[in-house]
Structures are given as C-alpha cells and as structure tokens.
mmCIF file of C-alpha atoms and ligand atoms in Angstrom:
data_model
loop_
_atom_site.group_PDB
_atom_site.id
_atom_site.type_symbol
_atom_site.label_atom_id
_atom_site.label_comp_id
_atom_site.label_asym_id
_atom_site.label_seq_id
_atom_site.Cartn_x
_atom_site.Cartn_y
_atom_site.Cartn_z
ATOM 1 C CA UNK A 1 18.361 80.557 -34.444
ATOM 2 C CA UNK A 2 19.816 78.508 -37.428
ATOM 3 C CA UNK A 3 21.718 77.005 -35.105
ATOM 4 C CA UNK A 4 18.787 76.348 -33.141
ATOM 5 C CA UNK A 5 17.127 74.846 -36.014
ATOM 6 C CA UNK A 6 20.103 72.498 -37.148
ATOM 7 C CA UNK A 7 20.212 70.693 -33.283
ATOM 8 C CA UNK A 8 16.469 69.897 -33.539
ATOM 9 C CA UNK A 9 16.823 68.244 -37.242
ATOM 10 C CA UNK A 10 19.941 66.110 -36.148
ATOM 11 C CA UNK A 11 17.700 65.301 -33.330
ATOM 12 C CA UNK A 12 14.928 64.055 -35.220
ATOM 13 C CA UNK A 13 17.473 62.303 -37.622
ATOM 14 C CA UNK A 14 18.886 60.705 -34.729
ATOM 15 C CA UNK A 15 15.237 59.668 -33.379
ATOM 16 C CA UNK A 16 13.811 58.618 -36.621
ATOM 17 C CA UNK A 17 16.870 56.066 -37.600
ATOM 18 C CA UNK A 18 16.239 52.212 -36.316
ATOM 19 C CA UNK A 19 19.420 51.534 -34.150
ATOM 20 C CA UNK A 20 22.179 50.338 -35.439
ATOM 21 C CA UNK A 21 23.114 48.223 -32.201
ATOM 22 C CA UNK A 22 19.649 47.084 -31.187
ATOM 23 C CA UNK A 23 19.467 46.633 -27.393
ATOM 24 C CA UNK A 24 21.207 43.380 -26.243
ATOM 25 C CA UNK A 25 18.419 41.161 -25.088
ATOM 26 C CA UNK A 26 19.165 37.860 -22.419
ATOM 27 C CA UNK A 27 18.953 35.291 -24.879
ATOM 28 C CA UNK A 28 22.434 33.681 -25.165
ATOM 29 C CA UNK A 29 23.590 33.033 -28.943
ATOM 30 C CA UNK A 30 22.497 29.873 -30.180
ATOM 31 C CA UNK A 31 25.728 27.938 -30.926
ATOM 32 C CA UNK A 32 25.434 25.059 -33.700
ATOM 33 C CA UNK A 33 27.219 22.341 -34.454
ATOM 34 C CA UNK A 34 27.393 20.129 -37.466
ATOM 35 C CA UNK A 35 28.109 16.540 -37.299
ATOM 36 C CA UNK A 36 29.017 14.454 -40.249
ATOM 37 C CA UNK A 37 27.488 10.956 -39.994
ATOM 38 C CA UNK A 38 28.612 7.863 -41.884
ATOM 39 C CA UNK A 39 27.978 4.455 -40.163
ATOM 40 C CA UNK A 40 28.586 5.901 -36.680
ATOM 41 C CA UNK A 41 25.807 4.024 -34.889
ATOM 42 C CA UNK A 42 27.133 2.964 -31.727
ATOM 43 C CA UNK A 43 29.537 6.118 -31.364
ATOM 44 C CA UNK A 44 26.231 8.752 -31.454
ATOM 45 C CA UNK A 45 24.208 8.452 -28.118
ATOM 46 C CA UNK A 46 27.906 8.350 -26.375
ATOM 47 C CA UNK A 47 28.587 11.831 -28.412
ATOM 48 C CA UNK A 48 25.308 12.968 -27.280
ATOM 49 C CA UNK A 49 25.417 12.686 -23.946
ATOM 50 C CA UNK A 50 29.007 13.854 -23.595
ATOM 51 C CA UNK A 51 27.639 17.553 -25.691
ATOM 52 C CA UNK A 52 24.430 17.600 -23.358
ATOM 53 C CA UNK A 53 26.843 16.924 -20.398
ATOM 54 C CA UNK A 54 29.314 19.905 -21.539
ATOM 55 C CA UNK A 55 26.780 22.460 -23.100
ATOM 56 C CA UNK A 56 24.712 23.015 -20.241
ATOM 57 C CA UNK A 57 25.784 26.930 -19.963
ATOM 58 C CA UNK A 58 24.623 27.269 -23.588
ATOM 59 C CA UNK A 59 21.269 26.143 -23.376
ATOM 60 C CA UNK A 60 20.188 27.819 -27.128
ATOM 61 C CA UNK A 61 21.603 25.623 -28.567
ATOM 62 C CA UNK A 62 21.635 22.905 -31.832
ATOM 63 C CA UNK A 63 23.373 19.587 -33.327
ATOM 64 C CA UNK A 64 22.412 19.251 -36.776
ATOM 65 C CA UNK A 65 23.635 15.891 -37.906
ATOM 66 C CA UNK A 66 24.356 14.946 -41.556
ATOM 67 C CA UNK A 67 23.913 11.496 -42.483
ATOM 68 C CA UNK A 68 26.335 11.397 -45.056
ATOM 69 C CA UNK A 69 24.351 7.914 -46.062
ATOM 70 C CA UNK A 70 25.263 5.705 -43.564
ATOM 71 C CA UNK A 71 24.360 1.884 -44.277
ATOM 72 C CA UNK A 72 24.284 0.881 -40.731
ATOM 73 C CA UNK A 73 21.887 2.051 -37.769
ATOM 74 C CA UNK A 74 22.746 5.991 -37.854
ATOM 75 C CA UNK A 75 19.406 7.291 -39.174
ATOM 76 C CA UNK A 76 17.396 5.176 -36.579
ATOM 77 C CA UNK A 77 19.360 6.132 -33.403
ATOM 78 C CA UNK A 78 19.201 8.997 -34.531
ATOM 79 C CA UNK A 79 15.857 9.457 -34.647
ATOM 80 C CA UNK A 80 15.312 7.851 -31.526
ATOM 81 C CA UNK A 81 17.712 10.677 -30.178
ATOM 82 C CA UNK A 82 15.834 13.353 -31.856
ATOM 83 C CA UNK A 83 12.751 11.932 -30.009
ATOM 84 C CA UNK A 84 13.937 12.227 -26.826
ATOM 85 C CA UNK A 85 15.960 15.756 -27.569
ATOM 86 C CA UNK A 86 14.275 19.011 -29.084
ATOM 87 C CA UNK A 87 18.241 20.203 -29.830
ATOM 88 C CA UNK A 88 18.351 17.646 -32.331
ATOM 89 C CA UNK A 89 18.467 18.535 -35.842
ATOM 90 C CA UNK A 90 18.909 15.466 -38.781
ATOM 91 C CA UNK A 91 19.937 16.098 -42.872
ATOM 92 C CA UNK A 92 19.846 13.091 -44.713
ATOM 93 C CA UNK A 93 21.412 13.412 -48.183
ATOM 94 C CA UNK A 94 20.361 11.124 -50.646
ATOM 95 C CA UNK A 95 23.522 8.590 -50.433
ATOM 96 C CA UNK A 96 27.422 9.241 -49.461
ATOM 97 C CA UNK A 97 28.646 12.442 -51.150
ATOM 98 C CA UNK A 98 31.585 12.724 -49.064
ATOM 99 C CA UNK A 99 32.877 14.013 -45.881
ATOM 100 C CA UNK A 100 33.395 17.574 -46.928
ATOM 101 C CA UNK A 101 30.447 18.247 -49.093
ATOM 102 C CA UNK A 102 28.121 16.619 -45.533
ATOM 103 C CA UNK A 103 30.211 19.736 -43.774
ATOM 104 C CA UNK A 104 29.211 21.932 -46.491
ATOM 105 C CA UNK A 105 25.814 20.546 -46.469
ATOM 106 C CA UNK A 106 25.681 20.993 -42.614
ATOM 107 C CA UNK A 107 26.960 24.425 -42.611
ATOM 108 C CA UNK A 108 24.313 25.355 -45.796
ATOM 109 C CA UNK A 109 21.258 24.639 -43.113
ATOM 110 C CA UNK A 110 22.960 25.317 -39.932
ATOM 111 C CA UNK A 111 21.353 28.893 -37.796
ATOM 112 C CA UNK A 112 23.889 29.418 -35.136
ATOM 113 C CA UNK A 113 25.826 32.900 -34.442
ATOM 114 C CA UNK A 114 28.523 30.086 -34.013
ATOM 115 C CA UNK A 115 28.993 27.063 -36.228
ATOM 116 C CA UNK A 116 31.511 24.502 -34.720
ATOM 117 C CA UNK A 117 32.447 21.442 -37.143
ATOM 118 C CA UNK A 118 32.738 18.377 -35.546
ATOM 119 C CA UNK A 119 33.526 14.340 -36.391
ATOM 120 C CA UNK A 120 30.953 11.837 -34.825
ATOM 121 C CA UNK A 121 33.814 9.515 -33.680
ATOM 122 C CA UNK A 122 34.618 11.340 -30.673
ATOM 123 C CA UNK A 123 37.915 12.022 -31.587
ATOM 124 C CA UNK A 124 37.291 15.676 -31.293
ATOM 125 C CA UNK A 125 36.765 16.056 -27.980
ATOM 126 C CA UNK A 126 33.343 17.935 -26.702
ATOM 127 C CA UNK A 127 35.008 18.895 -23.694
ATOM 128 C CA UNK A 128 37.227 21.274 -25.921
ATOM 129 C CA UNK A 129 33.897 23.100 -26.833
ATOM 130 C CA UNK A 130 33.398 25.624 -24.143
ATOM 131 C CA UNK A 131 37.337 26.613 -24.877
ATOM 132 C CA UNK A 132 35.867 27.278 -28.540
ATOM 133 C CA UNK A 133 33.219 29.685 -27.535
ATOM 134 C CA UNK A 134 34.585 31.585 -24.856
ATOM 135 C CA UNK A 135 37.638 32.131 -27.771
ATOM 136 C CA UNK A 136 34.766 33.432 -30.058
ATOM 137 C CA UNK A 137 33.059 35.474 -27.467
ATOM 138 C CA UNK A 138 36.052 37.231 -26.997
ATOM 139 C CA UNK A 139 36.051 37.925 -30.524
ATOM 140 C CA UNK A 140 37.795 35.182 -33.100
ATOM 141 C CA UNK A 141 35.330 34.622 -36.043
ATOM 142 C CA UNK A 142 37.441 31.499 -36.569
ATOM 143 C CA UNK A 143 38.713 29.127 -33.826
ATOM 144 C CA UNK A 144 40.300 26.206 -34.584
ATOM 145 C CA UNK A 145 41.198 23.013 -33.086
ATOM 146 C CA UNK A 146 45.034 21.786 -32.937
ATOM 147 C CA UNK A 147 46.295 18.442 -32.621
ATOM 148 C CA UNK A 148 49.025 17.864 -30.037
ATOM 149 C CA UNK A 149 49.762 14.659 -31.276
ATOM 150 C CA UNK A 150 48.808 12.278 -33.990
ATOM 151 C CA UNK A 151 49.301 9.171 -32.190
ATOM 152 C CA UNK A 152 46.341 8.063 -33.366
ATOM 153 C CA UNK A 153 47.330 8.236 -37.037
ATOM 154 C CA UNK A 154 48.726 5.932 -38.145
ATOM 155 C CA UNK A 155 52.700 6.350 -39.392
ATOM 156 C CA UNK A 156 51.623 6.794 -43.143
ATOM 157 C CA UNK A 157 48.827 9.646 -42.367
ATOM 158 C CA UNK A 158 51.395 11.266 -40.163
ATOM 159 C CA UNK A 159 54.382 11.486 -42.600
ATOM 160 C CA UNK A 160 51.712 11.858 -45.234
ATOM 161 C CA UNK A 161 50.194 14.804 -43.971
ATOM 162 C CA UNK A 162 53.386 16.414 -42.908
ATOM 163 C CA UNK A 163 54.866 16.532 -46.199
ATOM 164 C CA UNK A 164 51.304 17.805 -47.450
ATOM 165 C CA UNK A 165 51.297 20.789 -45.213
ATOM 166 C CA UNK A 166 54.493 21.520 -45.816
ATOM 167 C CA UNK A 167 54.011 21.598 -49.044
ATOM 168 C CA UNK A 168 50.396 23.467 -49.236
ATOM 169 C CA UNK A 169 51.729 26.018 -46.492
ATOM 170 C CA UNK A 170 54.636 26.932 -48.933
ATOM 171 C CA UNK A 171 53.200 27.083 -52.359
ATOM 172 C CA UNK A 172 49.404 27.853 -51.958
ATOM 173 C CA UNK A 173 47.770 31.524 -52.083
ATOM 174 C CA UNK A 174 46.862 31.207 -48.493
ATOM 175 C CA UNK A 175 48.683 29.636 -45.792
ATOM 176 C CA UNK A 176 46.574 26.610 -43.869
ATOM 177 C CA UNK A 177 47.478 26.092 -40.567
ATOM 178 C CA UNK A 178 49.823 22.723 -39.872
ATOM 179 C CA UNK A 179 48.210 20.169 -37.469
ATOM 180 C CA UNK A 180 44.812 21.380 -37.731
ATOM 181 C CA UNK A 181 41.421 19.264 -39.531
ATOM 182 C CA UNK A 182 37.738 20.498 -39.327
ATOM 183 C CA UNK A 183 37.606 20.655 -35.642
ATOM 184 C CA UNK A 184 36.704 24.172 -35.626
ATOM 185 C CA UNK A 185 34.263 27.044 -34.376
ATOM 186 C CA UNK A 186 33.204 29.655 -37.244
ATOM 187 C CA UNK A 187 31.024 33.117 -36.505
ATOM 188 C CA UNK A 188 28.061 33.454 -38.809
ATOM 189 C CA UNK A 189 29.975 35.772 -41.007
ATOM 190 C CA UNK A 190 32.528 33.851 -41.642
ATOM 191 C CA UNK A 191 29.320 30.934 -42.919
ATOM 192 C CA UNK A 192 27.881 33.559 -44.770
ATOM 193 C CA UNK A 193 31.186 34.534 -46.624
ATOM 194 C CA UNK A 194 31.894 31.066 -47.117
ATOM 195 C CA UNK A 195 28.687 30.237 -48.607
ATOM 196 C CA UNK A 196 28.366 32.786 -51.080
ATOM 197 C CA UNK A 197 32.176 32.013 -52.180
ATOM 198 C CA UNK A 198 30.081 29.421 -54.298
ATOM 199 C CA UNK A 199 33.177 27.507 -54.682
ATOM 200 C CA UNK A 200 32.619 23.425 -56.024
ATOM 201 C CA UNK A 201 35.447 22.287 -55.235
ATOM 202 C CA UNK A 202 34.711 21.532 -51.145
ATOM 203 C CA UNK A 203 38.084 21.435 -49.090
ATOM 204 C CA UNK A 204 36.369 23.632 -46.283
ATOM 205 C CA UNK A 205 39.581 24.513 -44.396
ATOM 206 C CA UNK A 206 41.124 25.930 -47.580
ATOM 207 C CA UNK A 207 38.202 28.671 -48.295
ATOM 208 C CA UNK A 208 38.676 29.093 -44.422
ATOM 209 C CA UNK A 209 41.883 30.004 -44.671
ATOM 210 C CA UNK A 210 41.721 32.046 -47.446
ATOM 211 C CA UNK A 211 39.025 33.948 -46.262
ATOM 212 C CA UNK A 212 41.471 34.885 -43.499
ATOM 213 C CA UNK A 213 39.591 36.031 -40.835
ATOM 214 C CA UNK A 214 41.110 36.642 -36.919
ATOM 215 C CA UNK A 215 41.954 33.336 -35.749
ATOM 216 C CA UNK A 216 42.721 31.519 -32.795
ATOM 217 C CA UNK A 217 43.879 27.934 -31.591
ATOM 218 C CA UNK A 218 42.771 24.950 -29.149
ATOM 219 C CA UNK A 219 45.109 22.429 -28.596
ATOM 220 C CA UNK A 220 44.017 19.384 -27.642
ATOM 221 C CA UNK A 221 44.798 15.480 -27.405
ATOM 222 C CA UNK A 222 43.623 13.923 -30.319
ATOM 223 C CA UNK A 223 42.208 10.597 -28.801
ATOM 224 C CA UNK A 224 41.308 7.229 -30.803
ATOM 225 C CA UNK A 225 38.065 6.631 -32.446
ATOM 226 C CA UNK A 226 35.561 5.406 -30.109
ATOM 227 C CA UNK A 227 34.068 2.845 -32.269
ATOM 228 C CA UNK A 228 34.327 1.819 -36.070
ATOM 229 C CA UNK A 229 36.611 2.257 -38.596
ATOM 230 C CA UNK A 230 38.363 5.235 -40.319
ATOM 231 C CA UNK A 231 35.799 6.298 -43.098
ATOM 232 C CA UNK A 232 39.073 8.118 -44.731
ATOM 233 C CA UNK A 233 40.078 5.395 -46.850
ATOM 234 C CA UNK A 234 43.701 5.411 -48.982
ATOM 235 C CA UNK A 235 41.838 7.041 -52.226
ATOM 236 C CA UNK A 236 39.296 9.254 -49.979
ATOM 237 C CA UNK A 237 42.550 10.721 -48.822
ATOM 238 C CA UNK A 238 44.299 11.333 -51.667
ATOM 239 C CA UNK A 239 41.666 12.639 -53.369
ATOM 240 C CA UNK A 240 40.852 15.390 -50.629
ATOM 241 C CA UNK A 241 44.720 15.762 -50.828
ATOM 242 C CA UNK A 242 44.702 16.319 -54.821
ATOM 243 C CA UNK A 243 41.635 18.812 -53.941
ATOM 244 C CA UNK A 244 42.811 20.760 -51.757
ATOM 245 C CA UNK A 245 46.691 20.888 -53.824
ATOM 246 C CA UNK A 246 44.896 22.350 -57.323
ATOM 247 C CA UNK A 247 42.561 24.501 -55.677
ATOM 248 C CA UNK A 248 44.382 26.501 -53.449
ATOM 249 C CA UNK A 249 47.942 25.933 -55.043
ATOM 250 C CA UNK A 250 49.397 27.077 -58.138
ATOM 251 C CA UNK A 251 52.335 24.766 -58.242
ATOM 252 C CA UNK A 252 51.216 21.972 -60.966
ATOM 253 C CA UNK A 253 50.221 24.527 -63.007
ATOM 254 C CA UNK A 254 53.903 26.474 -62.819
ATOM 255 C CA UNK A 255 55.033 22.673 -63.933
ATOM 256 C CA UNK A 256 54.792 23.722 -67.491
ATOM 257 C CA UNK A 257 56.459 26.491 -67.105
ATOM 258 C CA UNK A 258 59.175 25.271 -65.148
ATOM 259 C CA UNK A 259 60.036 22.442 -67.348
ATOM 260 C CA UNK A 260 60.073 24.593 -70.251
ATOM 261 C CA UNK A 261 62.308 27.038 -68.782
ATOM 262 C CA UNK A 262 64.888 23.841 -67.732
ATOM 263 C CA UNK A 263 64.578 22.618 -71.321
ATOM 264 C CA UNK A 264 65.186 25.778 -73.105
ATOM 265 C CA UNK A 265 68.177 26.249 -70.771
ATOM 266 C CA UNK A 266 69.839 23.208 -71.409
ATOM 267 C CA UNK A 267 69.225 23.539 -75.494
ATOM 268 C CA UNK A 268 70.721 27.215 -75.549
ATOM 269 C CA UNK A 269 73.559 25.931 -73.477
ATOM 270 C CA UNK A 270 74.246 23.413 -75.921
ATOM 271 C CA UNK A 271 73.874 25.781 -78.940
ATOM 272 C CA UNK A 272 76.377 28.089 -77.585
ATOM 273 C CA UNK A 273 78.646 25.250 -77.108
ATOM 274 C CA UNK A 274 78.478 23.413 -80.314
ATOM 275 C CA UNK A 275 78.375 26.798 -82.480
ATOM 276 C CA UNK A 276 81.949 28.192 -80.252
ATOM 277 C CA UNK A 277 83.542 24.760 -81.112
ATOM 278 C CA UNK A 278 82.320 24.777 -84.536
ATOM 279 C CA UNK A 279 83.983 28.681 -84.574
ATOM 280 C CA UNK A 280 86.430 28.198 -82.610
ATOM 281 C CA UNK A 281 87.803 25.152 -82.966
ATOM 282 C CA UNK A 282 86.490 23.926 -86.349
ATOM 283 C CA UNK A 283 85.143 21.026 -85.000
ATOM 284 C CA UNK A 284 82.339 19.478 -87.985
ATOM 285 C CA UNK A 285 79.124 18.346 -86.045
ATOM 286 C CA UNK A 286 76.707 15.759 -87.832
ATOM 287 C CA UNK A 287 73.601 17.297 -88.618
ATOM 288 C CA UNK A 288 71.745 15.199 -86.225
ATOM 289 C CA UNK A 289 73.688 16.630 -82.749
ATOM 290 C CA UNK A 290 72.440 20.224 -84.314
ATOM 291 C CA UNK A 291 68.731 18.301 -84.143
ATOM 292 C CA UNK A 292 68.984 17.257 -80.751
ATOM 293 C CA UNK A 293 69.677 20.670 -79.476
ATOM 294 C CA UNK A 294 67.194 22.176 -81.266
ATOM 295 C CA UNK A 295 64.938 19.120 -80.135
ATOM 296 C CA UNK A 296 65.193 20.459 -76.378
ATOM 297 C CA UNK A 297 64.325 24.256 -77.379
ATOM 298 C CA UNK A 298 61.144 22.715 -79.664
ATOM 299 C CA UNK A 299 60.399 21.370 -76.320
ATOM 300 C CA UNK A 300 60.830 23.700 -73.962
ATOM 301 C CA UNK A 301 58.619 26.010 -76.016
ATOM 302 C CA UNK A 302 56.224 23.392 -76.338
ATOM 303 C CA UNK A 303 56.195 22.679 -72.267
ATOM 304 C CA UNK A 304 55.532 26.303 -71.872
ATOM 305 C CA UNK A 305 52.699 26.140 -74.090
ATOM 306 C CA UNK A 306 51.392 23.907 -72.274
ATOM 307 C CA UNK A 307 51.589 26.255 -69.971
ATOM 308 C CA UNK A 308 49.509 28.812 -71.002
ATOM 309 C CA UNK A 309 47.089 26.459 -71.897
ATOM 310 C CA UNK A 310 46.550 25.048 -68.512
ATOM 311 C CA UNK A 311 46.456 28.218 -67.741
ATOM 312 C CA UNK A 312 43.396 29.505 -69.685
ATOM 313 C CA UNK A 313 41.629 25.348 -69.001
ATOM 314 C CA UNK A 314 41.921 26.156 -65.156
ATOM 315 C CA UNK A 315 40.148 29.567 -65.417
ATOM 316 C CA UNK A 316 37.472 27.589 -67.905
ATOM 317 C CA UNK A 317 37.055 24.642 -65.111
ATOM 318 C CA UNK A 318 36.385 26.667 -62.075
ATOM 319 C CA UNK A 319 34.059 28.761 -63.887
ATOM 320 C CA UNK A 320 31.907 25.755 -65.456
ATOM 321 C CA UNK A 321 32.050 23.303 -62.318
ATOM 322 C CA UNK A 322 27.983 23.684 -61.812
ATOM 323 C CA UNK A 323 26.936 20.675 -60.788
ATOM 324 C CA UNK A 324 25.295 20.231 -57.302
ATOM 325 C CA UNK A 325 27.703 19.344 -54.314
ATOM 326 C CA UNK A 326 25.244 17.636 -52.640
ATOM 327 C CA UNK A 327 21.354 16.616 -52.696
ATOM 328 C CA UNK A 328 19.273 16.549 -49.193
ATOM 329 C CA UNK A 329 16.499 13.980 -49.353
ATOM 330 C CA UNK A 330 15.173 14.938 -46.275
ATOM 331 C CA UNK A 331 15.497 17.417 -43.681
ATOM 332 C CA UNK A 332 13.908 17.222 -40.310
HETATM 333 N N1 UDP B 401 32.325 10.975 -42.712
HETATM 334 C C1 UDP B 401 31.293 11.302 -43.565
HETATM 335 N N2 UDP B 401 31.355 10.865 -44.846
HETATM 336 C C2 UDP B 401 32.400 10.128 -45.339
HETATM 337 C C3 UDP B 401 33.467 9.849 -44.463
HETATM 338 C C4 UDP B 401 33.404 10.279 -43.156
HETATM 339 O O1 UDP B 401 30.341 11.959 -43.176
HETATM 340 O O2 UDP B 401 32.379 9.761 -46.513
HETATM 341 C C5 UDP B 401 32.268 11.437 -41.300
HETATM 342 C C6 UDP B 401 32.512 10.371 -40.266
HETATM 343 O O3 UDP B 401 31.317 9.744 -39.866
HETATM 344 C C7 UDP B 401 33.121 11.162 -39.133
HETATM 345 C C8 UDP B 401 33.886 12.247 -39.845
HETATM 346 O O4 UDP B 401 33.316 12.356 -41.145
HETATM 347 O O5 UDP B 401 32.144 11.758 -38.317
HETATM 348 C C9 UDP B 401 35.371 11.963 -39.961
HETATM 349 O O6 UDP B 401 35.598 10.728 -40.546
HETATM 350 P P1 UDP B 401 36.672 9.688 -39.997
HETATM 351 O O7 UDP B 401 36.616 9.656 -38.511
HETATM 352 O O8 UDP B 401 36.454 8.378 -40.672
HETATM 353 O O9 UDP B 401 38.030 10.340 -40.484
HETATM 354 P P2 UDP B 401 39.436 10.335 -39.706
HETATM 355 O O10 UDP B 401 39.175 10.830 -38.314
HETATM 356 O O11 UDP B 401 39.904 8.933 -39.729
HETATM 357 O O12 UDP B 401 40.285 11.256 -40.518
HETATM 358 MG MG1 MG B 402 37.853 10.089 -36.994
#
C-alpha cells in the first residue's frame, strides 16, 4: 500500500514539474551576426548579398551592423539595405569607439542562439559560415576562424603578430589560439558569460579564451580587403596589442620582481667577494666600492617594491575602470 502510495506522488511530482527539455519545435535557431562598420560603404551591399546568397538554409536569421561612426556613406546604404531586408538590424554609436568595443556593442544587443563576429571588408569569408554552424550544431559553443595564410598582411603585421602570440600564448593565464582574429561563431552561453564578465578592458578573444569553453577551428584563406583601407592603423594596433598583453598577462608586472631579484644577485655576489678579499687577502677597499654594492641591493629591494606596488595598483585599476565602453545613439 505505501508503496502504492509513493508511485502515485512521484507521479504527480513528475506531472506537476514544467519540463526541463521543452518539446523541440521546427523553428531553426536564429543565428546572428555582428558586423563592425567603419567607412565600409562600397564593401556592404557586396557583403550582403554574398550572406543572403550563403544563408539561405538558415532562414531565422539576423545581421546586426555596428556603425562604429563611419564618416563616409555606411549609415545611408545601410539603411537603404535595411529597407529592402527585414534581417537587417543597424546600432549606431555615437562616434568611433573602436573596433572591439563595436563587437562588444554588437554582441550586448545581438538575440541569436549563435553569435558569429564578422569584419565588413569581406576578408572573412561568408562562405566559411555554414562550416561555423554545422561545427556548433554539433556542439562547439566556440568556433573559430583560422587563417591559412597572412598574405594579405603585410610583412610588419605578420612578424608583428607572430612574436605577439608567441609571446601572449606563453606568459598569459589563458592560452589564445595563434593565427586566429574575431572571425568566430559563439553559443548564447558563451555571450551571456561573456557579458556578465563585466570586464572594461575589451580584447574580446582574450575573455574568449579564458572563458575556455569546447572549441573548434575553420581554416580558411584569408583574402584581401575588398575595398578601402585597413582601419587598424600603427597605434590602433599597438594599443589593442598593449590591451590585450596587461590584461590577460602577468609578465610586466613580474618586471619588478625580476629586476630586483637580478640586482640583489649581483650586489650579494659582490659583497661576498669584496668581504673574502678583504678576509682573505687583506685587500683595503675605498669606502665608495662598499657603496656601490650596497647601491645594487638598495635597488633591488627598491625594484621589488615596486613590485608589490604594481601589484596592489593593478587590483585597484581593474576594479575602478567604470566608465562606459561604448554609447548607442540609436538603435533600429
Ligand atoms: N572597424 C571598426 N572600428 C574601427 C576600426 C575598424 O568598426 O575603429 C571595423 C571595420 O569596418 C571592419 C573591421 O572592424 O569591418 C576590421 O577592420 P579592418 O578591416 O580595418 O582591420 P584589418 O582587417 O586590417 O585587421
Ligand atoms: Mg580587414
């Protein structure tokens, strides 16, 4: 009887819980993708066409563009687009914060299951897109795009950006894949996580990779722009470069450290030598060879604390870095 009793309560338990796994209904996922804009006028109907052209089979679909304010025609075609296109989705931020706060920006207002980055230049190639999502549907939250080449870097962004990599990949908390940019496909989770990381500083493929999700790869040709000009200039660069090195890298801060360690080193060395030939061999120093030795431990404990200082000014900075990334003027 108890017995009894105890089936029919897990029975109502089990009838009176909403489902976990609600039934799968026909509607494919919508799939979004976010497309910085900055003076890309003449490269966006050509971008359109090629994504209506190779997202037919995902017909729930959206391309939110971020005008990262563009000075040329962007805004009007794309408007004129938009007219013509119900997929079409347009955030205009007030003036040009940046290439990676527009992605942040983009991925802030995008609604897709899947969010794929994308450059408005063409040089990621739409026809890699179905290869994104069929890698997601089969269960990557992050997919990302590889270069095969960089022929169309020039020699100083290819030598540049090896040693960079090298560098991040060996001395940052998390390691960022080598050859890849913001060509990539991430699940809604992985938006949601990187959202609420509430991070300022915004080198996107950094928080990607240290929010290390299953990940996989798709190579591609990296072909020249289509139109225009780099937007990447020398000090865009190497700022994103300098971002993305103290954020996710604890090396400059270990500087201090390091140095002090070298100095204090060398000073004790020299002690030990000057006090054993002072011992041992009655040599007389002048008092101004004891100073220099004692000048290299004074520094080396001044180095390291530096050290600690930098230390305790880093954990001050990220916590008080609450100014706005970015400001939308409009969204449509
Ligand atoms: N971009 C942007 N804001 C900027 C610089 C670039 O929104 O301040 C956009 C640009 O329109 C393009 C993408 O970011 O869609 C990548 O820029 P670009 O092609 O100039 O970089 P590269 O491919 O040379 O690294
Ligand atoms: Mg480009």
């Amino acid at each position: 009887m108890l017995f009894l009793a105890k089936v029919i309560r897990t029975k109502n338990f089990i009838q009176t819980q909403p489902s976990l796994y609600p039934l799968k209904t026909n509607t494919s996922p919508l799939i979004s993708l976010v497309i910085p804009v900055c003076n890309e006028a003449e490269n966006l109907p050509i971008l359109v066409s090629k994504l209506e052209e190779v997202l037919t089979a995902y017909p729930n679909r959206e391309y939110l563009f971020v005008d990262d304010g563009s000075t040329d025609a962007s805004v009007e075609v794309l408007n004129e687009l938009q007219a013509g296109n119900k997929n079409i989705r347009i955030l205009k931020l007030t003036r040009n914060f940046g290439h990676q706060p527009a992605l942040y920006a983009g991925l802030s207002r995008a609604n897709g299951e899947a969010v794929i980055t994308m450059d408005a230049d063409l040089q990621d190639p739409p026809e890699c897109l179905p290869r994104f999502i069929s890698s997601w549907k089969s269960g990557n939250k992050v997919v990302y795009g590889r270069r095969k080449n960089r022929q169309s870097d020039g020699w100083f962004k290819r030598l540049s950006a090896r040693v960079y990599y090298r560098l991040l990949t060996k001395y940052s908390t998390s390691s960022i894949p080598e050859h890849v940019g913001d060509f990539r496909l991430l699940d809604r989770q992985v938006v949601d996580d990187l959202l609420a990381m509430k991070r300022k500083d915004p080198f996107v493929r950094g928080m990607v990779a240290y929010l290390g999700y299953t990940h996989d790869f798709v190579d591609y040709e990296r072909p020249l722009r289509n139109s225009g000009d780099t937007k990447y200039t020398f000090a865009k660069m190497f700022s994103l470069a300098l971002n993305g090195l103290l954020s996710f890298s604890t090396l400059p801060l270990k500087l201090g450290l390091f140095l002090g360690i070298i100095s204090i080193a060398t000073g004790s060395f020299f002690l030990l030598y000057i006090i054993y030939d002072t011992l041992i061999n009655h040599e007389v120093y002048p008092l101004y060879k004891w100073l220099v030795v004692f000048l290299f431990m004074f520094n080396g404990l001044m180095f390291i604390l530096l050290w600690i200082l930098s230390e305790y000014v880093s954990r001050l900075f990220r916590q008080n870095q609450d100014k706005p990334m970015f400001v939308i003027e409009k969204e449509q």
